[in-house]
């Protein structure tokens, strides 16, 4: 099965954001988590010299990321001895909650971070030629400035790597998830498909997810009817992204179709609400009577009336213009 994998920066890894992500994506690839584990858990190298000895020449983007982690590791050692002591002294319920949730998702195979586990399908050298001047200019700007400025540059490099990976790998399978301060819109790094996804999700905030458990999210998506509607949404985005329409024209089509679908569902519910109410009242009385008389056939007929209403709604969903967005409405209805 062709999965849809979101790509997110390790520096922007909040649990509620991940819950929203998993309502759409099958898995999330975390850029920077592998590098973090190399420096802090595996202790593969402790200096820039050791980094270059092991890896040789690395892209400037990666070089800054690794040096940011090495500098952080140096500060941790200086002030706390090691990373475990740092966590012991700074541990909070919020940090424990975040770390335990992330580890759970890693164990479940939902969060992935090993670059070797995903197959690269293309490489665009032009991307690096565009990115390098951006990074170099920022690097020059922070000369003789604070360590905070350098870490902000590291954050930028993580965000750029998210975008780079989304263009290097199978575009039907991987999609960049930008952080709030993703501000560098470089040609070839963000494409029309990504822009279309972000347009829809920003316009249609799904819900508040704080009280949702992982089991609720994954069980909801495992329902065949629900999961098929996800593919309807993904298919529309993929198809419209291949057209000659610009993002403004795509937005117009999206809003038109979403409105048509919403109106069709509202009209259907208005038409069926009276009959559902009548069926409920009738069923309450008839059900007691038929059960008392052991008239199981009539009991079955009464339950079938409710099934007919459900089938009617499903038919309306399938036939309505804009049904590509049914999944968004299902999520909103389920978890409102």
Coordinates of N, CA, C and O in Angstrom, one line a residue, residues 246-325:
X246 N -2.6 27.7 -11.3 CA -1.7 28.2 -10.2 C -2.4 28.1 -8.9 O -3.6 27.7 -8.8
X247 N -1.7 28.4 -7.8 CA -2.3 28.1 -6.5 C -3.5 28.9 -6.2 O -4.4 28.5 -5.5
X248 N -3.6 30.1 -6.8 CA -4.8 31.0 -6.6 C -6.0 30.3 -7.3 O -7.1 30.3 -6.7
X249 N -5.8 29.7 -8.5 CA -6.9 29.1 -9.1 C -7.3 27.8 -8.4 O -8.5 27.4 -8.4
X250 N -6.3 27.1 -7.9 CA -6.6 25.9 -7.1 C -7.4 26.2 -5.8 O -8.4 25.5 -5.5
X251 N -7.1 27.3 -5.2 CA -7.9 27.8 -4.0 C -9.3 28.1 -4.4 O -10.2 27.7 -3.6
X252 N -9.5 28.7 -5.5 CA -10.9 29.0 -6.0 C -11.7 27.7 -6.2 O -12.9 27.6 -5.8
X253 N -11.1 26.7 -6.8 CA -11.7 25.4 -7.1 C -12.0 24.7 -5.7 O -13.1 24.2 -5.5
X254 N -11.1 24.8 -4.8 CA -11.2 24.1 -3.5 C -12.4 24.7 -2.8 O -13.3 24.0 -2.2
X255 N -12.5 26.0 -2.7 CA -13.5 26.7 -1.9 C -14.9 26.5 -2.6 O -15.9 26.3 -1.9
X256 N -14.9 26.4 -3.9 CA -16.2 26.2 -4.6 C -16.7 24.8 -4.3 O -17.9 24.6 -3.9
X257 N -15.8 23.8 -4.4 CA -16.2 22.4 -4.2 C -16.5 22.1 -2.7 O -17.5 21.4 -2.4
X258 N -15.8 22.7 -1.8 CA -16.0 22.5 -0.4 C -17.4 23.0 -0.1 O -18.2 22.4 0.7
X259 N -17.8 24.2 -0.6 CA -19.1 24.8 -0.3 C -20.2 24.0 -0.9 O -21.2 23.8 -0.2
X260 N -20.0 23.4 -2.1 CA -21.0 22.6 -2.8 C -21.3 21.3 -1.9 O -22.4 20.9 -1.7
X261 N -20.2 20.7 -1.5 CA -20.3 19.5 -0.7 C -21.0 19.8 0.7 O -21.9 19.1 1.1
X262 N -20.6 20.9 1.3 CA -21.2 21.2 2.6 C -22.7 21.5 2.5 O -23.5 21.1 3.4
X263 N -23.1 22.2 1.5 CA -24.5 22.5 1.3 C -25.3 21.3 1.0 O -26.4 21.1 1.4
X264 N -24.7 20.3 0.2 CA -25.4 19.1 -0.2 C -25.7 18.2 1.1 O -26.8 17.7 1.3
X265 N -24.7 18.2 2.0 CA -24.8 17.4 3.2 C -25.8 18.0 4.1 O -26.7 17.4 4.8
X266 N -25.8 19.4 4.2 CA -26.8 20.1 5.1 C -28.2 19.8 4.6 O -29.1 19.6 5.4
X267 N -28.4 19.9 3.3 CA -29.7 19.7 2.7 C -30.2 18.3 2.9 O -31.4 18.1 3.3
X268 N -29.3 17.3 2.8 CA -29.7 15.9 3.0 C -30.1 15.7 4.5 O -31.1 15.1 4.8
X269 N -29.4 16.3 5.4 CA -29.7 16.2 6.8 C -31.0 16.9 7.2 O -31.8 16.4 8.0
X270 N -31.3 18.0 6.5 CA -32.6 18.6 6.8 C -33.7 17.8 6.3 O -34.8 17.7 6.9
X271 N -33.6 17.1 5.1 CA -34.6 16.3 4.5 C -34.9 15.1 5.4 O -36.0 14.6 5.5
X272 N -33.8 14.5 6.0 CA -34.0 13.3 6.7 C -34.2 13.4 8.2 O -34.6 12.5 8.9
X273 N -34.0 14.6 8.7 CA -34.1 14.8 10.2 C -35.5 14.5 10.7 O -35.7 13.9 11.7
X274 N -36.6 15.0 9.9 CA -38.0 14.7 10.3 C -38.3 13.2 10.3 O -38.9 12.7 11.2
X275 N -37.8 12.5 9.2 CA -38.1 11.1 9.1 C -37.4 10.3 10.2 O -37.9 9.3 10.7
X276 N -36.2 10.7 10.5 CA -35.4 10.0 11.5 C -36.1 10.2 12.9 O -36.2 9.3 13.7
X277 N -36.6 11.4 13.1 CA -37.3 11.7 14.4 C -38.6 10.8 14.5 O -38.8 10.2 15.5
X278 N -39.3 10.8 13.4 CA -40.5 10.0 13.4 C -40.2 8.5 13.5 O -40.9 7.8 14.3
X279 N -39.2 8.0 12.9 CA -38.8 6.6 13.0 C -38.4 6.3 14.4 O -38.7 5.2 14.9
X280 N -37.7 7.2 15.0 CA -37.2 7.0 16.4 C -38.4 6.9 17.4 O -38.5 6.0 18.2
X281 N -39.4 7.8 17.2 CA -40.6 7.7 18.1 C -41.4 6.4 17.8 O -41.8 5.7 18.8
X282 N -41.5 6.1 16.5 CA -42.3 4.9 16.2 C -41.6 3.7 16.7 O -42.2 2.8 17.2
X283 N -40.3 3.7 16.5 CA -39.5 2.5 16.9 C -39.5 2.3 18.4 O -39.6 1.1 18.8
X284 N -39.5 3.3 19.2 CA -39.5 3.2 20.6 C -40.7 2.4 21.1 O -40.6 1.5 21.9
X285 N -41.9 2.8 20.5 CA -43.1 2.1 20.9 C -43.2 0.7 20.3 O -43.5 -0.3 21.0
X286 N -42.9 0.6 19.0 CA -43.1 -0.7 18.3 C -42.1 -1.7 18.8 O -42.3 -2.9 18.8
X287 N -40.9 -1.2 19.1 CA -39.8 -2.1 19.5 C -40.2 -2.8 20.8 O -40.0 -4.0 20.9
X288 N -40.7 -2.1 21.8 CA -41.1 -2.7 23.0 C -42.2 -3.7 22.8 O -42.2 -4.8 23.3
X289 N -43.2 -3.3 21.9 CA -44.3 -4.2 21.7 C -43.9 -5.5 21.0 O -44.2 -6.6 21.3
X290 N -43.0 -5.3 19.9 CA -42.6 -6.5 19.1 C -41.7 -7.4 19.9 O -41.7 -8.6 19.8
X291 N -40.8 -6.8 20.8 CA -40.0 -7.7 21.6 C -40.8 -8.5 22.6 O -40.6 -9.6 22.8
X292 N -41.8 -7.8 23.2 CA -42.7 -8.5 24.1 C -43.4 -9.6 23.5 O -43.7 -10.6 24.1
X293 N -43.8 -9.5 22.2 CA -44.5 -10.5 21.4 C -43.5 -11.5 20.7 O -44.0 -12.3 20.0
X294 N -42.2 -11.3 20.9 CA -41.2 -12.1 20.2 C -41.4 -12.0 18.7 O -41.1 -13.0 18.0
X295 N -41.8 -10.9 18.2 CA -42.0 -10.7 16.8 C -40.7 -10.1 16.2 O -40.5 -8.9 15.9
X296 N -39.7 -11.0 16.0 CA -38.4 -10.6 15.6 C -38.3 -10.0 14.2 O -37.4 -9.2 13.9
X297 N -39.2 -10.5 13.4 CA -39.1 -10.0 12.0 C -39.5 -8.5 12.0 O -38.8 -7.7 11.3
X298 N -40.5 -8.1 12.8 CA -40.8 -6.6 12.8 C -39.7 -5.8 13.5 O -39.5 -4.7 13.1
X299 N -39.1 -6.4 14.5 CA -37.9 -5.8 15.1 C -36.8 -5.5 14.1 O -36.3 -4.4 14.0
X300 N -36.6 -6.5 13.3 CA -35.5 -6.4 12.2 C -35.9 -5.3 11.2 O -35.1 -4.5 10.8
X301 N -37.2 -5.2 10.9 CA -37.6 -4.2 9.9 C -37.4 -2.8 10.5 O -37.1 -1.8 9.8
X302 N -37.6 -2.6 11.8 CA -37.5 -1.3 12.4 C -36.0 -0.8 12.4 O -35.7 0.3 12.1
X303 N -35.1 -1.8 12.7 CA -33.7 -1.4 12.6 C -33.2 -1.1 11.2 O -32.3 -0.3 11.0
X304 N -33.9 -1.8 10.2 CA -33.5 -1.6 8.8 C -33.8 -0.1 8.4 O -33.2 0.4 7.5
X305 N -34.8 0.5 9.1 CA -35.1 1.9 8.7 C -34.0 2.8 9.0 O -33.7 3.7 8.3
X306 N -33.3 2.6 10.1 CA -32.1 3.4 10.5 C -31.0 3.1 9.5 O -30.3 4.0 9.1
X307 N -30.8 1.8 9.1 CA -29.8 1.5 8.1 C -30.0 2.2 6.8 O -29.1 2.6 6.1
X308 N -31.3 2.3 6.4 CA -31.6 3.0 5.1 C -31.2 4.4 5.2 O -30.7 5.0 4.2
X309 N -31.4 5.1 6.3 CA -31.0 6.5 6.5 C -29.5 6.6 6.3 O -29.0 7.6 5.7
X310 N -28.8 5.7 6.9 CA -27.3 5.7 6.8 C -26.9 5.5 5.4 O -26.0 6.2 4.9
X311 N -27.5 4.6 4.7 CA -27.1 4.3 3.3 C -27.4 5.5 2.4 O -26.7 5.9 1.5
X312 N -28.6 6.2 2.7 CA -28.9 7.4 2.0 C -27.9 8.5 2.1 O -27.6 9.2 1.2
X313 N -27.4 8.6 3.4 CA -26.4 9.6 3.6 C -25.1 9.3 2.8 O -24.4 10.2 2.2
X314 N -24.7 8.0 2.8 CA -23.5 7.6 2.1 C -23.6 7.9 0.6 O -22.7 8.3 -0.1
X315 N -24.8 7.6 0.1 CA -25.1 7.9 -1.4 C -24.9 9.4 -1.7 O -24.4 9.7 -2.7
X316 N -25.5 10.2 -0.8 CA -25.4 11.6 -0.9 C -23.9 12.1 -0.9 O -23.5 12.9 -1.7
X317 N -23.1 11.5 0.0 CA -21.7 11.8 0.1 C -21.0 11.5 -1.2 O -20.1 12.3 -1.7
X318 N -21.3 10.3 -1.7 CA -20.6 9.9 -2.9 C -20.9 10.7 -4.2 O -20.1 10.9 -5.0
X319 N -22.2 11.1 -4.3 CA -22.7 11.7 -5.5 C -22.5 13.2 -5.4 O -22.5 13.9 -6.5
X320 N -22.3 13.8 -4.3 CA -22.2 15.3 -4.1 C -20.9 15.8 -4.7 O -19.8 15.2 -4.6
X321 N -21.0 17.0 -5.4 CA -19.9 17.6 -5.9 C -19.0 18.1 -4.7 O -19.6 18.6 -3.8
X322 N -17.8 17.8 -4.8 CA -16.9 18.2 -3.7 C -16.7 17.1 -2.7 O -16.2 17.3 -1.6
X323 N -17.1 15.8 -3.1 CA -17.0 14.7 -2.1 C -15.6 14.4 -1.8 O -15.3 13.6 -0.9
X324 N -14.6 14.9 -2.6 CA -13.2 14.7 -2.3 C -12.8 15.2 -0.9 O -11.8 14.7 -0.3
X325 N -13.6 16.1 -0.3 CA -13.3 16.6 1.0 C -14.1 16.0 2.1 O -14.2 16.5 3.2

